[in-house]
């Protein structure tokens, strides 16, 4: 996610901005920039790539004079990483500069409106509309201008703005994106994350949605969302810096698991407009969509597991065959691909070598390719014919969590969009799905809000040598992901089996005390899974069942039960995976493992 810093005070701003941006690097970024006011004009330095390049370019900021400035590390969303798409963005006249974290959902109509009024645009970003809106709404007062400009915006934002006409000041506002104001001695700051300014001050103001802050070197003025000035209480930070970088969590994996409701919201919300599914970046020819006769989903690891759930969604709604394959298999098996087929490549990083090769294989055969990717501007995102981004934000822990759940959400969006274009979902069905998708982030928040029971169960089983997962249908696909999550970070041997397949071999491994995690969240096959639970219990297995709330019968057949609220069969896996991610996390942590960087694994597998 983008990082923001702003400084006003007596010292040279650029070196302070660079130092703070360095501390925001862990948020993930692909370009960086600064804007500083010098001689009543705004100077911008920005570039694609590592922060060190910006530091070299400005001789660690020394070449950029001025005592008021804003800085930004950009994690690309709209528009690939490039000089023009980097922040800060200037207004057409160069009098306003803006840094932004978030997504402006209505930037297209705003851009059209501003272009019609003669404003010019240099970037493909949603942010540039804000710098031009500042100029369009100019009230001759920085804070009032910002208040007027944000009235036009829909979506999420944390903003830091400069005006050449008020050269000592920064104005800032936020909605659904983080922004903090820091109070120093004769100098003040804005920042995305407290740790980046902890060496400068420990007195901060936590901005609420819609509040505006106006920073001078000697004072900070706050305005409520109605434009009224008010006194805000500051907060003294006494945490240690390394904990704060992880937002107070012990590991990035926990932070990222907890970010899932937000990641789902960001992925889903902008894609549903006025009761229709509108996928940016997917201008598919309607006749071709109608002629679509097969989908091939190709991915590795957890992304492959997400793809298996996509098969269930797409086949269920489109009634056409969907093949799911592991990229390293697909690329060598000479798949039968036809012009009326679609190849969907799923990849969080967009840089997985086998997935890139599979994409090129499909493109080489002249088939349309669609990528579901999290990292903007990555190889897969650039090379695929169409790209549907998961807006999960940077994922730092090696074991994917929010990357995976947003992939499943993106597959649900893709399914609805294709079914809508093919006339295979009625208006009522589309509305129902829209309502369920909109509810999903809150439901995920509910599941994640209490993990005491998962933690207790992890403490019972963390020293087991083998853990089996069983399930049928979508519960089997979910078992694969639950088992992978557990083994990759806990180093406990684990395998997932279709529940009905156990007695064809694997049941010989079940001994008294073996833990079997049985997934029974799918209503259709639940009774069959209960029979399989009984089979393993008869061989002495201890069964931990994951089922829907109110499923009382499971209590009588399982030793331990975890429950998730019911949303709908197709989307249930997004909720049901959450306790399994938490279980894996706690088991790994209890074993004293390096949860974020498990042995032998890399975040992005860029070799075959
Ligand atoms: C497991 C995990 C991996 C990745 C796989 C694909 O937690 O993270 O299995 O899912 O390496 O990576 P991407 O999605 O980047 O292509």
mmCIF file of N, CA and C in Angstrom, residues 279 281-293 339-342 368-370 385-386 417-418 420-423:
data_model
loop_
_atom_site.group_PDB
_atom_site.id
_atom_site.type_symbol
_atom_site.label_atom_id
_atom_site.label_comp_id
_atom_site.label_asym_id
_atom_site.label_seq_id
_atom_site.Cartn_x
_atom_site.Cartn_y
_atom_site.Cartn_z
ATOM 1 N N UNK A 279 -16.349 -4.887 -14.397
ATOM 2 C CA UNK A 279 -14.955 -5.201 -14.090
ATOM 3 C C UNK A 279 -14.040 -4.330 -14.933
ATOM 4 N N UNK A 281 -10.884 -2.991 -16.737
ATOM 5 C CA UNK A 281 -9.828 -3.728 -17.431
ATOM 6 C C UNK A 281 -10.345 -4.921 -18.216
ATOM 7 N N UNK A 282 -11.661 -5.095 -18.267
ATOM 8 C CA UNK A 282 -12.209 -6.278 -18.938
ATOM 9 C C UNK A 282 -13.219 -5.889 -20.011
ATOM 10 N N UNK A 283 -12.712 -5.332 -21.087
ATOM 11 C CA UNK A 283 -13.630 -4.953 -22.160
ATOM 12 C C UNK A 283 -13.752 -6.130 -23.134
ATOM 13 N N UNK A 284 -14.504 -7.132 -22.722
ATOM 14 C CA UNK A 284 -14.641 -8.342 -23.545
ATOM 15 C C UNK A 284 -15.702 -8.115 -24.619
ATOM 16 N N UNK A 285 -15.439 -8.653 -25.799
ATOM 17 C CA UNK A 285 -16.401 -8.544 -26.892
ATOM 18 C C UNK A 285 -17.645 -9.383 -26.527
ATOM 19 N N UNK A 286 -18.838 -8.742 -26.498
ATOM 20 C CA UNK A 286 -20.050 -9.456 -26.042
ATOM 21 C C UNK A 286 -20.324 -10.735 -26.854
ATOM 22 N N UNK A 287 -20.061 -10.700 -28.169
ATOM 23 C CA UNK A 287 -20.327 -11.902 -28.979
ATOM 24 C C UNK A 287 -19.381 -13.019 -28.584
ATOM 25 N N UNK A 288 -18.134 -12.655 -28.306
ATOM 26 C CA UNK A 288 -17.152 -13.680 -27.899
ATOM 27 C C UNK A 288 -17.549 -14.273 -26.536
ATOM 28 N N UNK A 289 -18.000 -13.413 -25.625
ATOM 29 C CA UNK A 289 -18.412 -13.902 -24.291
ATOM 30 C C UNK A 289 -19.537 -14.936 -24.454
ATOM 31 N N UNK A 290 -20.449 -14.654 -25.384
ATOM 32 C CA UNK A 290 -21.574 -15.587 -25.592
ATOM 33 C C UNK A 290 -21.079 -16.902 -26.192
ATOM 34 N N UNK A 291 -19.998 -16.822 -26.992
ATOM 35 C CA UNK A 291 -19.521 -18.044 -27.653
ATOM 36 C C UNK A 291 -18.552 -18.843 -26.769
ATOM 37 N N UNK A 292 -18.195 -18.278 -25.612
ATOM 38 C CA UNK A 292 -17.229 -18.936 -24.716
ATOM 39 C C UNK A 292 -17.681 -20.371 -24.400
ATOM 40 N N UNK A 293 -16.791 -21.352 -24.668
ATOM 41 C CA UNK A 293 -17.240 -22.737 -24.468
ATOM 42 C C UNK A 293 -16.433 -23.469 -23.409
ATOM 43 N N UNK A 339 -10.091 -21.111 -29.937
ATOM 44 C CA UNK A 339 -10.364 -19.661 -29.897
ATOM 45 C C UNK A 339 -11.543 -19.287 -28.995
ATOM 46 N N UNK A 340 -12.496 -20.220 -28.810
ATOM 47 C CA UNK A 340 -13.633 -19.856 -27.955
ATOM 48 C C UNK A 340 -13.394 -20.276 -26.497
ATOM 49 N N UNK A 341 -12.119 -20.521 -26.146
ATOM 50 C CA UNK A 341 -11.748 -20.817 -24.753
ATOM 51 C C UNK A 341 -11.153 -19.572 -24.110
ATOM 52 N N UNK A 342 -11.181 -19.546 -22.793
ATOM 53 C CA UNK A 342 -10.526 -18.463 -22.041
ATOM 54 C C UNK A 342 -9.560 -19.102 -21.047
ATOM 55 N N UNK A 368 -7.462 -16.271 -25.746
ATOM 56 C CA UNK A 368 -7.573 -15.079 -24.901
ATOM 57 C C UNK A 368 -7.167 -15.437 -23.466
ATOM 58 N N UNK A 369 -6.424 -14.516 -22.854
ATOM 59 C CA UNK A 369 -5.948 -14.768 -21.480
ATOM 60 C C UNK A 369 -6.412 -13.654 -20.560
ATOM 61 N N UNK A 370 -6.782 -14.067 -19.357
ATOM 62 C CA UNK A 370 -7.219 -13.099 -18.349
ATOM 63 C C UNK A 370 -6.430 -13.397 -17.074
ATOM 64 N N UNK A 385 -4.058 -10.601 -21.765
ATOM 65 C CA UNK A 385 -4.923 -9.728 -22.570
ATOM 66 C C UNK A 385 -5.792 -8.853 -21.676
ATOM 67 N N UNK A 386 -6.264 -9.430 -20.584
ATOM 68 C CA UNK A 386 -7.111 -8.689 -19.646
ATOM 69 C C UNK A 386 -6.605 -8.949 -18.233
ATOM 70 N N UNK A 417 -19.979 -11.439 -13.663
ATOM 71 C CA UNK A 417 -19.886 -10.561 -14.825
ATOM 72 C C UNK A 417 -20.141 -11.351 -16.115
ATOM 73 N N UNK A 418 -19.520 -12.532 -16.235
ATOM 74 C CA UNK A 418 -19.712 -13.338 -17.449
ATOM 75 C C UNK A 418 -21.166 -13.826 -17.550
ATOM 76 N N UNK A 420 -23.761 -12.433 -16.307
ATOM 77 C CA UNK A 420 -24.592 -11.260 -16.643
ATOM 78 C C UNK A 420 -24.542 -10.996 -18.149
ATOM 79 N N UNK A 421 -23.326 -11.009 -18.721
ATOM 80 C CA UNK A 421 -23.188 -10.719 -20.151
ATOM 81 C C UNK A 421 -23.800 -11.819 -21.007
ATOM 82 N N UNK A 422 -23.796 -13.056 -20.497
ATOM 83 C CA UNK A 422 -24.356 -14.174 -21.274
ATOM 84 C C UNK A 422 -25.848 -14.363 -20.984
ATOM 85 N N UNK A 423 -26.398 -13.498 -20.130
ATOM 86 C CA UNK A 423 -27.817 -13.598 -19.795
ATOM 87 C C UNK A 423 -28.138 -14.846 -18.994
#
